Amino acid sequence: MATLQQTQSYSAADIQVLEGLQAVRRRPGMYIGSTDIRGLHHLVYEVVDNSIDEALAGACDRIEITIHEDLSVTVEDNGRGIPVDLHPQTGKSALEVVHTILHSGGKFGGGGYKVASGLHGVGVSAVNALSEWLEVISKRDGRMYRQRYERGKPVTPVEDIGPAEGTGTRTTFKPDAEIFSEIDYRADVLLQRFREMAFLTRGLRIHFTDERTGKEQTFYFEGGISSFVRYLNKNRTVLHEPIYVEKQVNGTLVEAVVQYTTGYAESVYSFANNVNTTDGGTHLTGLRSAITRTLNDYARRAGLLKDSDENLTGDDVREGLTAIVSVKLTDPQFESQTKARLGNPEVRGQVEAVVSEALATYFEEHPREAKAIVEKALTAARARLAARQARELVIRKSALESLSLPGKLADCSERDPARSELYIVEGDSAGGTAKQGRDRRFQAVLPLRGKIINVEKARMDKVLDNEEIRALITALGCGVGDHFDLSKLRYGRVILMCDADVDGAHIRTLLLTFFFRYMLGLVEQGHLYIAQPPLFRIETKAKKHIYVYDEQEQERLLKELDGKIVAVQRYKGLGEMNAEQLWETTMNPETRTILRVTVEDAAAADRTFDMLMGSAVAPRRRFIQTHARQVRNLDI
Ligand code: 0RA
C-alpha cells in the first residue's frame, strides 16, 4: 500500500502536536463546554459543521449522519474531500494536520463562509482528541485515502486504500468513555439542529439514521428559510405568503423572510453563518428597523396613518410577526459572553437596505396584504395604549393594597429578608402540605390556585389583574413595574414549587414571564429559585427509601438495584407527598436542591410564553413537556 507519510521519526513538531491534544483531554470543558450530554452533542456538531462549511462553499449538497449501535458516529458528505497533499512546514499531509493540530482546520479551507468560526470552531482535532478512536476517509482525484487515530494520535499513516467514485469525506468517531460521563445521544436534540441547518442551507439534504432505534429522517427544504417560516407558522393563521429576499451586498449575503400571522406572538430568529444568534446583533437591528420604517412609510402614503397619528412603534409592528434574517459573511464578529450576538457594524445598513427594498416592492404590488398588515399593527397600537392605562391603574391599586397581607399567605416569624424564604406553591392541596411541612420560623408559603393558568390567549398585562398574582405582589412587598423597589422585598429567596407535569410547567412559564417583565431586578439579583421535588421514590427490600430527581438517575438506579426493589412510586404532583416527605425532599435546606433562575432562563420563559398562549393545543403540549425537562437542567 502506498503511504503519503514520509517519515516515522519523532520530531519536535510531533511533541508539540501531542501536547496540544493532551491539553484538550486534560481540560475538555475549555474546548467543548462540558463532558455531559451537551459536550457529547458538541462533538457531533463540530464534525457536521465542517461538512456544512463545504455546503456553504457550494461544494456539497448531501450530508449523512449515523449513530451506530456501538455509539460511534459517522458523518459523511459529498464535498471535495479533505486534501491529502503534504504540508510544507510539517511534512505531513493536510488531512493529518487538521486532525492533530488544534485550530488548524480553518487554515486549509481558504475563502468561503465558515460556520465553524461561530460558537463551535474548536476544530475536528478536538473531537479527535476526545475520541477513543476516529477514522477518516477522504475521496479525491479518484482515490480513497484513510487514516486512523486513537485518542488523537495517528495509529496508521494516511493510506491510499483504492479507487473512489466521486469525492467526499467520511468521518467515524467513538467518543471516549474516559472523558464523557455518559454516552447517550438525544436524537430529538440532534434532529432539531440538523433541521435548522437544512433550512439555513437551501438545497442541502441532511439524512440522519439512528441505528440504536432504526429511526431515519431526511431534511431537505427547497424554500430555505421560507420553508423555515412556514414551519414556524404551521399552526397559525397567516395574513399572506412569506415575503422572501436574498441579495449579496459588499460580500455579505443577506437572506430574510417575513410573514405576519393573526396571533400576538413574535417569532423572530437571526443567524450569522448558520449560527443562531440568540442575542441578536446588527443583522437583527437592521431587519427590525427595515420593517418599522417600511410599514410606517407605506401606512402614511396609503392614508392609513393620518398626519396627526403617531408612528407605529417597533412593538406594534412585531405583533404576530414571524421572521428570519440569515447573513453570511467572511469575518463574522461574535460578541457578548455567550458569543451569540453579531457585532459587525456594516451589516446593519446592509440588511436594512435589502429588506426595506423588498418589503416596499411587496407592499406596492400587494396592496390588499399590505393593508391587512398595517391594520394589524394599528390594532396593536390601540391595544398598547389601552393596556398601558389599565396597567397603570392596576399598579397603583396594588401599591395601595400592599398595606395588608393576603389572607392565604402563611407567613414566617422571621422578619429579616436575608433569612427568610417564600414558597410559591401551585394548588391549594399542595399548599396545605407545604404549610404543614415547612419550618415556620423562616419559611412562608403562598398557595396559588391552578386557575391562573387559564389566562390562555390573554396578554401578560391581563395577568396583573389576576387575583392570585395580586396576592403574590402584595406578599412580596416590593411592588411591580415602575414602582418596583428591591429594598422592600420581604423574602430573600422566592422559590417556585410546581408539579412535575404539564400544568406545572405551564404555571412555571407564566410565573417566570411575570417576574421577567415586572420584577426583573428580583431575578437579576438572584432572589428567584425553582424547587426540585423528586420524580420517583424507590423502596428497597432492605426497607430503604431512595428519592430520585431525574429520569436518567432513575434508569441507572433501576439497573443497579435490579431484584432488590419492592416498589417504585412516581410522583406526578406535589400533593402525592405527605408533609414530612415534602420537607425532607424539597424544603429542608440541609437536603434539598433548589435552582437559581438566571435572567437568561426568565427571558427564555418570556419567549415561550407567547408561543404557549398562541398556538394550537397539540404542539403546545409537546413544547411544554420538552421545556419541563430542560428546566431540570438549569444551572445554579
Ligand atoms: C480543506 C480544503 C478543501 C476542502 C476541505 C478542507 C474539506 C474539509 C472537510 C471537512 C468535512 N468535509 C470536508 N470537505 C472538505 C478544499 C479542497 C479543494 O479545493 O478541492
Coordinates of C-alpha atoms in Angstrom, one line a residue, residues 198-405:
A198 CA -31.1 22.3 6.4
F199 CA -33.4 25.3 6.5
L200 CA -30.5 27.6 6.5
T201 CA -28.6 26.0 3.7
R202 CA -31.1 25.8 0.8
G203 CA -30.8 22.7 -1.3
L204 CA -28.8 20.8 1.3
R205 CA -30.1 17.3 2.1
I206 CA -29.4 16.0 5.6
H207 CA -30.1 12.4 6.3
F208 CA -30.0 11.1 9.8
T209 CA -30.0 7.4 10.9
D210 CA -30.2 6.2 14.5
E211 CA -29.2 2.6 14.3
R212 CA -30.0 2.3 18.0
T213 CA -33.7 2.6 17.2
G214 CA -33.8 2.1 13.5
K215 CA -35.3 5.6 13.0
E216 CA -34.3 7.6 9.9
Q217 CA -35.1 11.2 8.9
T218 CA -34.3 13.4 5.9
F219 CA -34.3 17.2 5.9
Y220 CA -34.4 19.0 2.6
F221 CA -36.1 22.3 2.0
E222 CA -36.2 23.8 -1.4
G223 CA -37.5 27.0 0.0
G224 CA -34.7 27.5 2.5
I225 CA -35.7 30.0 5.2
S226 CA -39.1 30.5 3.6
S227 CA -39.7 26.9 4.5
F228 CA -38.5 27.6 8.0
V229 CA -41.1 30.4 8.4
R230 CA -43.9 28.1 7.0
Y231 CA -42.8 25.5 9.6
L232 CA -42.9 28.0 12.4
N233 CA -46.3 29.2 11.3
K234 CA -47.8 25.8 10.6
N235 CA -50.3 26.0 13.4
R236 CA -51.1 29.7 13.0
T237 CA -53.3 31.6 10.6
V238 CA -51.2 33.7 8.3
L239 CA -52.1 37.0 6.6
H240 CA -50.1 36.5 3.4
E241 CA -47.5 34.3 1.7
P242 CA -43.9 34.6 3.1
I243 CA -42.0 37.7 1.7
Y244 CA -38.6 36.5 0.8
V245 CA -35.4 38.3 -0.3
E246 CA -31.9 37.2 -1.0
K247 CA -29.2 39.6 -2.0
Q248 CA -25.4 40.0 -1.9
V249 CA -24.1 43.4 -0.7
N250 CA -20.4 44.1 -0.4
G251 CA -19.5 40.5 0.3
T252 CA -22.4 39.9 2.8
L253 CA -25.1 37.6 1.7
V254 CA -28.4 38.8 3.2
E255 CA -31.4 36.5 3.3
A256 CA -34.6 37.4 5.0
V257 CA -38.2 36.3 5.2
V258 CA -41.2 37.9 6.8
Q259 CA -44.7 36.6 7.4
Y260 CA -47.5 38.0 9.6
T261 CA -50.0 35.9 11.4
T262 CA -53.3 36.8 13.2
G263 CA -51.7 36.0 16.6
Y264 CA -49.8 38.1 19.1
A265 CA -46.6 36.1 19.3
E266 CA -43.4 37.5 17.8
S267 CA -41.1 34.7 16.4
V268 CA -38.1 36.3 15.0
Y269 CA -34.8 34.4 14.6
S270 CA -31.5 35.6 13.4
F271 CA -28.5 33.7 12.1
A272 CA -25.0 34.6 11.1
N273 CA -23.1 31.9 9.1
N274 CA -25.7 29.4 10.3
V275 CA -25.0 30.2 14.0
N276 CA -28.2 31.0 15.8
T277 CA -27.5 34.4 17.3
T278 CA -29.9 34.2 20.2
D279 CA -28.7 37.6 21.5
G280 CA -29.4 39.2 18.1
G281 CA -27.0 41.8 16.8
T282 CA -26.6 44.2 13.9
H283 CA -28.4 42.0 11.4
L284 CA -31.5 41.8 13.7
T285 CA -31.4 45.5 14.3
G286 CA -31.3 46.0 10.5
L287 CA -34.3 43.7 10.0
R288 CA -36.3 45.4 12.7
S289 CA -35.7 49.0 11.5
A290 CA -36.5 48.0 7.9
I291 CA -39.9 46.6 9.0
T292 CA -40.8 49.5 11.2
R293 CA -39.7 52.1 8.7
T294 CA -41.3 50.5 5.6
L295 CA -44.6 49.8 7.3
N296 CA -44.8 53.4 8.6
D297 CA -43.9 54.8 5.1
Y298 CA -46.5 52.7 3.5
A299 CA -49.2 53.4 6.1
R300 CA -48.7 57.2 5.6
R301 CA -48.6 57.1 1.8
A302 CA -51.7 54.9 1.7
G303 CA -53.5 57.2 4.1
L304 CA -53.9 54.5 6.7
L305 CA -52.0 56.7 9.2
K306 CA -53.1 60.3 9.4
D307 CA -50.8 63.3 9.7
S308 CA -51.9 63.7 13.3
D309 CA -51.3 60.0 14.2
E310 CA -48.2 58.9 16.0
N311 CA -45.9 56.5 14.1
L312 CA -46.3 52.8 14.7
T313 CA -43.7 51.6 17.2
G314 CA -41.4 48.6 16.9
D315 CA -43.6 46.7 19.3
D316 CA -46.7 47.4 17.2
V317 CA -45.2 46.1 14.0
R318 CA -43.8 43.0 15.7
E319 CA -47.1 41.7 17.0
G320 CA -47.9 38.5 15.0
L321 CA -44.6 38.7 13.2
T322 CA -42.7 35.6 12.2
A323 CA -39.4 36.5 10.5
I324 CA -35.9 35.2 9.9
V325 CA -32.8 37.0 8.9
S326 CA -29.8 35.0 7.9
V327 CA -26.5 36.6 6.9
K328 CA -23.3 35.0 5.6
L329 CA -20.0 36.9 5.8
T330 CA -16.4 36.1 5.7
D331 CA -15.4 37.7 9.0
P332 CA -18.3 37.5 11.5
Q333 CA -17.6 39.1 14.9
F334 CA -19.5 37.3 17.6
E335 CA -19.8 39.4 20.8
S336 CA -21.4 39.0 24.2
Q337 CA -20.5 36.5 26.8
T338 CA -22.3 33.7 25.0
K339 CA -20.8 34.7 21.6
A340 CA -24.4 34.7 20.4
R341 CA -24.6 38.3 19.2
L342 CA -23.4 39.6 15.8
G343 CA -21.2 42.7 16.1
N344 CA -20.2 43.7 12.5
P345 CA -21.4 47.3 12.3
E346 CA -21.7 47.4 8.5
V347 CA -24.2 44.6 8.5
R348 CA -27.0 46.7 10.0
G349 CA -27.2 49.0 7.0
Q350 CA -26.8 46.2 4.5
V351 CA -29.7 44.2 6.0
E352 CA -31.9 47.3 6.4
A353 CA -31.4 48.3 2.7
V354 CA -32.1 44.9 1.3
V355 CA -35.1 44.2 3.5
S356 CA -36.6 47.7 3.1
E357 CA -36.4 47.5 -0.7
A358 CA -38.0 44.0 -0.8
L359 CA -40.8 45.0 1.6
A360 CA -41.6 48.3 -0.2
T361 CA -41.9 46.4 -3.5
Y362 CA -44.1 43.8 -2.0
F363 CA -46.4 46.4 -0.4
E364 CA -46.7 48.2 -3.8
E365 CA -47.5 45.0 -5.6
H366 CA -49.8 43.5 -2.9
P367 CA -52.0 46.4 -1.6
R368 CA -54.6 44.1 0.0
E369 CA -52.0 42.2 2.0
A370 CA -50.2 45.4 2.9
K371 CA -53.4 46.9 4.3
A372 CA -54.1 43.8 6.4
I373 CA -50.6 44.1 7.9
V374 CA -50.9 47.8 8.6
E375 CA -54.3 47.3 10.2
K376 CA -52.9 44.6 12.4
A377 CA -50.2 46.9 13.6
L378 CA -52.7 49.7 14.2
T379 CA -54.8 47.4 16.3
A380 CA -51.7 46.6 18.3
A381 CA -51.0 50.3 18.8
R382 CA -54.5 50.9 20.1
A383 CA -54.3 47.8 22.4
R384 CA -50.9 49.1 23.6
L385 CA -52.4 52.4 24.7
A386 CA -55.4 50.8 26.4
A387 CA -53.2 48.3 28.1
R388 CA -50.9 51.0 29.4
Q389 CA -53.7 52.8 31.0
A390 CA -55.2 49.6 32.5
R391 CA -51.7 48.5 33.8
E392 CA -51.0 51.8 35.4
L393 CA -54.3 51.6 37.2
V394 CA -53.6 48.1 38.5
I395 CA -50.1 49.0 39.6
R396 CA -51.4 52.0 41.6
K397 CA -54.1 49.8 43.1
S398 CA -51.6 47.1 44.1
A399 CA -49.4 49.7 45.7
L400 CA -52.3 50.6 48.0
E401 CA -53.2 47.0 48.7
S402 CA -49.7 46.2 49.9
L403 CA -50.7 47.6 53.3
S404 CA -52.4 44.4 54.3
L405 CA -51.0 40.9 53.6

